[in-house]
PDB file of C-alpha atoms in Angstrom:
ATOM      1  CA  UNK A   1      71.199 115.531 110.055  1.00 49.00           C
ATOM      2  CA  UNK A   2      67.515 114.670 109.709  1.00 55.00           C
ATOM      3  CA  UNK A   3      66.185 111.258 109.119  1.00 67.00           C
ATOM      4  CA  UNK A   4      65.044 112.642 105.609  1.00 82.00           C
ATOM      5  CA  UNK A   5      68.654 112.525 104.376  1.00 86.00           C
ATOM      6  CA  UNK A   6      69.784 109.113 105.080  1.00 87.00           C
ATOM      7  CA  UNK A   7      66.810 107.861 103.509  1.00 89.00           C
ATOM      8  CA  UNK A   8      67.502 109.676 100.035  1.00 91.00           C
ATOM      9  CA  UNK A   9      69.890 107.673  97.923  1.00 91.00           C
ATOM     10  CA  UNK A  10      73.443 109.209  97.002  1.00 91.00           C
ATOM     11  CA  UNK A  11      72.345 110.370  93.443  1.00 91.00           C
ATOM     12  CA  UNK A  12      69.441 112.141  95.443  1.00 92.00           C
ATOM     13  CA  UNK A  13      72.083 113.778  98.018  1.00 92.00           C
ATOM     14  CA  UNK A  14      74.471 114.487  95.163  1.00 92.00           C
ATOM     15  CA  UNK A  15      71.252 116.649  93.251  1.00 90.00           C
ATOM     16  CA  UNK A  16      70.493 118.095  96.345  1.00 92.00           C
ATOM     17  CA  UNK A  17      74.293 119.437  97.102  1.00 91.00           C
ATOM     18  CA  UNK A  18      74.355 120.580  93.487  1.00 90.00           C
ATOM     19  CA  UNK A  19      71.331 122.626  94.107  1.00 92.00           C
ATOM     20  CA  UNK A  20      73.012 124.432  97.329  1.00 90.00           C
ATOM     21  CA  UNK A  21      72.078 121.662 100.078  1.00 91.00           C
ATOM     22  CA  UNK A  22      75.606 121.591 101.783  1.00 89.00           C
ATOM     23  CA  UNK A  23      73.565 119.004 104.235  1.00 92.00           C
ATOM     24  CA  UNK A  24      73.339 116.611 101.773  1.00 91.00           C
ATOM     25  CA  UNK A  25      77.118 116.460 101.154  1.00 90.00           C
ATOM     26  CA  UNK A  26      77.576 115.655 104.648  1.00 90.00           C
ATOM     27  CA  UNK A  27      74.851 113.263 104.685  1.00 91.00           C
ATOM     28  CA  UNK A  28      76.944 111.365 101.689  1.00 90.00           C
ATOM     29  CA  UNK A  29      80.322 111.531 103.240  1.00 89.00           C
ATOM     30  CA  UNK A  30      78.888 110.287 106.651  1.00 90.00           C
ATOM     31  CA  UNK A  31      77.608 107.364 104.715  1.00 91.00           C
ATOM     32  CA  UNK A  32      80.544 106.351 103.158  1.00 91.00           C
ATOM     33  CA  UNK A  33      83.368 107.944 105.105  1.00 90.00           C
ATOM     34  CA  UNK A  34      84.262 104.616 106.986  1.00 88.00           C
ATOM     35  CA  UNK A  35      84.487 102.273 103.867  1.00 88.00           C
ATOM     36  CA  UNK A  36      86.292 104.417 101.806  1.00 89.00           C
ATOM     37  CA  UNK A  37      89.046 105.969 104.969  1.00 90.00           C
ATOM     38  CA  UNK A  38      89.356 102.080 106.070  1.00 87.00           C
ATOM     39  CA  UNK A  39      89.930 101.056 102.146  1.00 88.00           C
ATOM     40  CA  UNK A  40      92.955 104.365 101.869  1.00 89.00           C
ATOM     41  CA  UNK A  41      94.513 103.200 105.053  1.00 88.00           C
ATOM     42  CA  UNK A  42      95.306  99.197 103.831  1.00 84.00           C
ATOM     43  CA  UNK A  43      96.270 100.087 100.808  1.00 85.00           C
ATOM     44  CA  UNK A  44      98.904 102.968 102.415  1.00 86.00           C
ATOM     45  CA  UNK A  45      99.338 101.769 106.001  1.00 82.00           C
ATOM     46  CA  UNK A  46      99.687 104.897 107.579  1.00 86.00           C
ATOM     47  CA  UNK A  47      96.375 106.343 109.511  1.00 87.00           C
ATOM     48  CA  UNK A  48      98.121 110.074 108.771  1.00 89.00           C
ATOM     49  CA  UNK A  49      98.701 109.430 105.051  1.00 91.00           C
ATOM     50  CA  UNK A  50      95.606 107.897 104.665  1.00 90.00           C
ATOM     51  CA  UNK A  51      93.530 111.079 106.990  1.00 91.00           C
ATOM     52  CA  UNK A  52      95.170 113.091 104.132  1.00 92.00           C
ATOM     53  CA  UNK A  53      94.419 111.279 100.950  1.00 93.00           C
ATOM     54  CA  UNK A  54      91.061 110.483 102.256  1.00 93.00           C
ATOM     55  CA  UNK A  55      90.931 114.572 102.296  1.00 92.00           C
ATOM     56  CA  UNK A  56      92.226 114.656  99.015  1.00 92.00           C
ATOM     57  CA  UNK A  57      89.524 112.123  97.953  1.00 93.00           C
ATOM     58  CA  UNK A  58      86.686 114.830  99.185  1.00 91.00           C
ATOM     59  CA  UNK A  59      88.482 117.654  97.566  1.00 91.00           C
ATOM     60  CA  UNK A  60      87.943 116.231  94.541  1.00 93.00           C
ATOM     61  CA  UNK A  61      85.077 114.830  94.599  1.00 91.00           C
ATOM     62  CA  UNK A  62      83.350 118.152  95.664  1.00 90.00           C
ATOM     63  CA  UNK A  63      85.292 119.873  92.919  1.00 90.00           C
ATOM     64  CA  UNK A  64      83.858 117.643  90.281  1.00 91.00           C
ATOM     65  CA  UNK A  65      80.056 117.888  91.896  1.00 91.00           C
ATOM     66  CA  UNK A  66      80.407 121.348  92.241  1.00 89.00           C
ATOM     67  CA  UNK A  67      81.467 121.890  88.875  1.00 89.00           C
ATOM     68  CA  UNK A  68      78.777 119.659  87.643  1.00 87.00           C
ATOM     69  CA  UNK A  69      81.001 116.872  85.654  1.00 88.00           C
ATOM     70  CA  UNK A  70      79.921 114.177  87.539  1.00 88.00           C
ATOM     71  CA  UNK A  71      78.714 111.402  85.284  1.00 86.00           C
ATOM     72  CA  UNK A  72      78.497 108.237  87.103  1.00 76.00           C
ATOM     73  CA  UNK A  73      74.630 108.111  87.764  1.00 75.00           C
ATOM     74  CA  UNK A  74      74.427 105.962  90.343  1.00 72.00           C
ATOM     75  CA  UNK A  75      77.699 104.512  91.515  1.00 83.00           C
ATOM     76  CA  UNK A  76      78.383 106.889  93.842  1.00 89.00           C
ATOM     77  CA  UNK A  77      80.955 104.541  95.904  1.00 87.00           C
ATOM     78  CA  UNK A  78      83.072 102.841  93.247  1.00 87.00           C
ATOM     79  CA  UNK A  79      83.502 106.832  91.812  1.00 90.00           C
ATOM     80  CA  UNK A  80      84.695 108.017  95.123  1.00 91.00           C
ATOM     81  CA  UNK A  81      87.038 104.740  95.487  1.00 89.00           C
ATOM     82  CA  UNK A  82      88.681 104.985  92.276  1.00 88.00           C
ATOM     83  CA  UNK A  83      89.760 108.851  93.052  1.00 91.00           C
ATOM     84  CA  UNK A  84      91.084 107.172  96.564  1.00 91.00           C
ATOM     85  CA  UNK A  85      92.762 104.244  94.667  1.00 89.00           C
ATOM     86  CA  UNK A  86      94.304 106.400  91.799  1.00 89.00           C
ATOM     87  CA  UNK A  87      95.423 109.162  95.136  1.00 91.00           C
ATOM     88  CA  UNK A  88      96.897 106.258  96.466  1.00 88.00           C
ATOM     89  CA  UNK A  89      98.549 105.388  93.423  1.00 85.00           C
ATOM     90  CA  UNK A  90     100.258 108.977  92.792  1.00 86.00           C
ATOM     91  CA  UNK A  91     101.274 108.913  96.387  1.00 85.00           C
ATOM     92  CA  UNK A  92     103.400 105.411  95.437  1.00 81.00           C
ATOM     93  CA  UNK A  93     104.510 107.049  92.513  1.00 80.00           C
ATOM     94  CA  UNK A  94     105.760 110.053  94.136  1.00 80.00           C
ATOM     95  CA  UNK A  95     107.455 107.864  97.199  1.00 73.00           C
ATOM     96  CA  UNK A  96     109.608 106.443  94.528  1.00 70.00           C
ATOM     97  CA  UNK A  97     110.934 108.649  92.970  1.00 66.00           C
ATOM     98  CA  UNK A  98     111.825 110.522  96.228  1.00 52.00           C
ATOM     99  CA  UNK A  99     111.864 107.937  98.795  1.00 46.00           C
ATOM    100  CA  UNK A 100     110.716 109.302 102.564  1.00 43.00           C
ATOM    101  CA  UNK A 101     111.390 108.263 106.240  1.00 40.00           C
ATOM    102  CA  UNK A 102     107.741 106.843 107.549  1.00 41.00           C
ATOM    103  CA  UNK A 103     107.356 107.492 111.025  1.00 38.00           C
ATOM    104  CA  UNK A 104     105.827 104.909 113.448  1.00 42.00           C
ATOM    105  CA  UNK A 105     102.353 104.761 113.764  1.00 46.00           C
ATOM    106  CA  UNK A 106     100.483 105.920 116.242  1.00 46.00           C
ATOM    107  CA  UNK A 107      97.206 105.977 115.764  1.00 44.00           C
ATOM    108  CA  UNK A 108      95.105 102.982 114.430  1.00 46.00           C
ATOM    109  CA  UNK A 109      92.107 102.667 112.191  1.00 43.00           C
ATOM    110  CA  UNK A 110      90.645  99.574 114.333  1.00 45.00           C
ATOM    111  CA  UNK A 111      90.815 102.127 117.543  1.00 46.00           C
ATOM    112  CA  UNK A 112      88.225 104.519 115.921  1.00 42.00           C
ATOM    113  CA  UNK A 113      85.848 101.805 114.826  1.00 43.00           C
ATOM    114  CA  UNK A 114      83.218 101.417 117.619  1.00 44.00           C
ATOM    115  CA  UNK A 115      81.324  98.257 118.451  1.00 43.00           C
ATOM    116  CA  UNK A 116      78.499  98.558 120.526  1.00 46.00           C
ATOM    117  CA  UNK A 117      77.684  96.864 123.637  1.00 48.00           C
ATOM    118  CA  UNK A 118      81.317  94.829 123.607  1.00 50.00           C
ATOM    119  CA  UNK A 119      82.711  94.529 127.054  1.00 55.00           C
ATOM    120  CA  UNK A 120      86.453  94.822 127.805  1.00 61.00           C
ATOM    121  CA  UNK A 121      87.337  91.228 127.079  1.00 61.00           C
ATOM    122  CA  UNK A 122      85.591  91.573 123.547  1.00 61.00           C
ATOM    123  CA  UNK A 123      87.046  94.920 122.522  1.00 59.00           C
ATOM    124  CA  UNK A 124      90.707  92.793 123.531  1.00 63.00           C
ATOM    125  CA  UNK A 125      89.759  89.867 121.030  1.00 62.00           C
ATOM    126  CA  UNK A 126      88.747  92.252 118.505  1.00 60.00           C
ATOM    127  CA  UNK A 127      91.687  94.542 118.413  1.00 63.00           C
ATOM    128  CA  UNK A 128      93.907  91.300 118.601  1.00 67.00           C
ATOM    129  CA  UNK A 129      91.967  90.044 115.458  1.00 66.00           C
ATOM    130  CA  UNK A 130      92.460  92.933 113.908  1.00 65.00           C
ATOM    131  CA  UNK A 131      95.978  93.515 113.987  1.00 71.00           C
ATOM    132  CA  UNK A 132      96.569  89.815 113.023  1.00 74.00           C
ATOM    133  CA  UNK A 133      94.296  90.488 110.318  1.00 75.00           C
ATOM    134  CA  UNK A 134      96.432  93.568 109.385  1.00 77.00           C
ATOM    135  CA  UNK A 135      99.916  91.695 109.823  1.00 82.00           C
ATOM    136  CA  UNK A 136      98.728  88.762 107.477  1.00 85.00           C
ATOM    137  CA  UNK A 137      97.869  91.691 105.055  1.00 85.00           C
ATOM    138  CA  UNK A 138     100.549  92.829 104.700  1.00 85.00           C
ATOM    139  CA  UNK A 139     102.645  89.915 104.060  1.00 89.00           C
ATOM    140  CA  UNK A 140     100.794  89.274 100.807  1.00 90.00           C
ATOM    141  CA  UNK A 141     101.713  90.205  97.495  1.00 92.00           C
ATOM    142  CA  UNK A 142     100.507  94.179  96.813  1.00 89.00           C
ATOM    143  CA  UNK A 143      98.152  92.820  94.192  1.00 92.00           C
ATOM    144  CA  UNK A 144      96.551  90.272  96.235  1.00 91.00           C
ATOM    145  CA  UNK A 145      96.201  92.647  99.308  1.00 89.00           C
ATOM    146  CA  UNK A 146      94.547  95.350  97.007  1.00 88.00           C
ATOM    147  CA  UNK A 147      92.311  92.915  95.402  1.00 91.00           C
ATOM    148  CA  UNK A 148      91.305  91.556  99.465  1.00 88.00           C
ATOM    149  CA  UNK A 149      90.747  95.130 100.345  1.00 85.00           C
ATOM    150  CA  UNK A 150      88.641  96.820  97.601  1.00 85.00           C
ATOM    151  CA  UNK A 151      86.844  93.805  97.583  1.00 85.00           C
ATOM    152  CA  UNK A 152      86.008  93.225 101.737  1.00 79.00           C
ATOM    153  CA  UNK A 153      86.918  97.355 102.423  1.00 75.00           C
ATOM    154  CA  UNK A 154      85.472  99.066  99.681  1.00 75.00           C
ATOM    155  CA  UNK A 155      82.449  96.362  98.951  1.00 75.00           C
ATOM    156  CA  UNK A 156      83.641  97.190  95.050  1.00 81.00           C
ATOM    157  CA  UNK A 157      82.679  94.162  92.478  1.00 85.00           C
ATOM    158  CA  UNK A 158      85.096  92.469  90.665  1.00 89.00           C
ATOM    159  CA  UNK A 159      84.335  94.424  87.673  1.00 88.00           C
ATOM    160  CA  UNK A 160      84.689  97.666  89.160  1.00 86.00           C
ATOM    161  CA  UNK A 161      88.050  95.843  90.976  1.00 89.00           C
ATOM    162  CA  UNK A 162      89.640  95.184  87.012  1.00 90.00           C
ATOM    163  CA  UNK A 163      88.330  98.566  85.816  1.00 86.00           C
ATOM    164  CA  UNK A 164      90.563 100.194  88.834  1.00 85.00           C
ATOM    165  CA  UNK A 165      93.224  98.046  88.552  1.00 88.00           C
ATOM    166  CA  UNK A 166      94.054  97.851  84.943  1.00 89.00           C
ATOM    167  CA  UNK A 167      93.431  94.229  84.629  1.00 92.00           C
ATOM    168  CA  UNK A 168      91.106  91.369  83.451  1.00 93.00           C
ATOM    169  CA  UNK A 169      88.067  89.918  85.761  1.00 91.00           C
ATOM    170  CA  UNK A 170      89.522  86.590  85.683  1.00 93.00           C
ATOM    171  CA  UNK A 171      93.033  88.314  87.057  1.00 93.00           C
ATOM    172  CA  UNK A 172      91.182  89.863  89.805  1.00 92.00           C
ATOM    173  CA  UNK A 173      89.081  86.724  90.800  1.00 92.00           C
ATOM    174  CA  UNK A 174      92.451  84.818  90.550  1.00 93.00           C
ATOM    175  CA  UNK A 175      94.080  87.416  92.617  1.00 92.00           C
ATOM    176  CA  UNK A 176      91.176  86.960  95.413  1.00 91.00           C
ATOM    177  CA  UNK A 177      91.499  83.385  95.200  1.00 92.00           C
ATOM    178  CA  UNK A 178      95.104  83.171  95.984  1.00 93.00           C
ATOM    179  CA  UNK A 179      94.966  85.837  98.324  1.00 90.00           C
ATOM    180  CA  UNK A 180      92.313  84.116 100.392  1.00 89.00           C
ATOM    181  CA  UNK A 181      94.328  80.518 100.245  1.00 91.00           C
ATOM    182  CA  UNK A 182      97.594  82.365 101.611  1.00 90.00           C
ATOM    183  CA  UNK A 183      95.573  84.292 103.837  1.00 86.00           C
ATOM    184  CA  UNK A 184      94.079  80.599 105.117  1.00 86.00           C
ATOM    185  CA  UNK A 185      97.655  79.175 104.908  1.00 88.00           C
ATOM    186  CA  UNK A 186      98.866  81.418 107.141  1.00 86.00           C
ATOM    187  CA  UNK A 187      96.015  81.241 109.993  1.00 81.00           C
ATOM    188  CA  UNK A 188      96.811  77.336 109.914  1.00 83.00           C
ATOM    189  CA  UNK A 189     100.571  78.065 110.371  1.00 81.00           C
ATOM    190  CA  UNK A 190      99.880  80.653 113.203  1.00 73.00           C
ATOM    191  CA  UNK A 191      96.942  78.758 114.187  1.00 68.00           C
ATOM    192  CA  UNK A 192      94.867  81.676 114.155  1.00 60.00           C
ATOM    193  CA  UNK A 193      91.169  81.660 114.480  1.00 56.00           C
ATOM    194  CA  UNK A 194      89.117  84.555 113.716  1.00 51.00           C
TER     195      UNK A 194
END
């Protein structure tokens, strides 16, 4: 990838993939593959779900580019993250009405995020914050731990949070806001300090 890409913007890249340029599609998913595979695997909390709905999400999106119905000039990000979210969404859908067996994980998202320059004590810390992070996650109510996500994961605003979800911007701020106080609540309780 040349420097040229990543300084085009994503409605640039997507042109430029639309006129042949499969570089620029790779440019764009490079850009935003972390954010949007990190965002899949809170909400579904399994790294080989979330590998394969995070395909899914690039299946479609190409489809659409490719067959030139894209239409959201400029919001590249929240686009691909609702196709993620509403992926995610089937997925629940289908688990319920034909409930699986979910294997143990072994792989983690944390262990393919790399942070420069940390020595081994560091990279310790941070996977320990992490998967406190991860366990207090998941202990909050699914609409809370969406909101959290999209909003911290994704970097999605609150209105493009209540346009995913189905719901008001005061129910999504109100969603953060308790989320973050039992988040708080229970770093005083475990004593936890991130």
């Amino acid at each position: 990838m040349t420097n040229s890409y990543r300084n085009l913007s994503d409605q640039a890249l997507i042109a430029a993939y639309q006129r042949g340029d499969d570089e620029a599609l790779n440019e764009l998913i490079q850009r935003h593959k972390d954010r949007l595979y990190t965002a899949i695997y809170l909400l579904v909390r399994d790294a080989h779900l979330a590998e394969d709905i995070f395909q899914d999400t690039f299946i479609k999106i190409i489809d659409t580019l490719r067959a030139d119905k894209y239409m959201e000039k400029g919001k590249f990000l929240p686009w691909a993250m609702r196709i993620a979210h509403n992926l995610c969404v089937d997925h629940f859908r289908r688990a319920r009405r034909s409930p699986m067996m979910h294997s143990t994980e072994e792989h983690d998202v944390f262990n393919f995020i790399r942070f420069p320059g940390s020595n081994a004590e560091e990279e310790m810390m941070t996977r320990q914050s992490h998967h406190y992070v991860r366990e207090m996650l998941d202990q909050l109510p699914p609409e809370q731990r969406e909101v959290i996500i999209l909003r911290h994961y994704a970097d999605l605003s609150f209105k493009e949070i209540a346009a995913l979800t189905n719901v008001s911007i005061n129910t999504a701020l109100g969603r953060m806001r308790y989320g973050l106080i039992n988040l708080r609540k229970m770093m005083l309780e475990k004593q936890i300090c991130l």
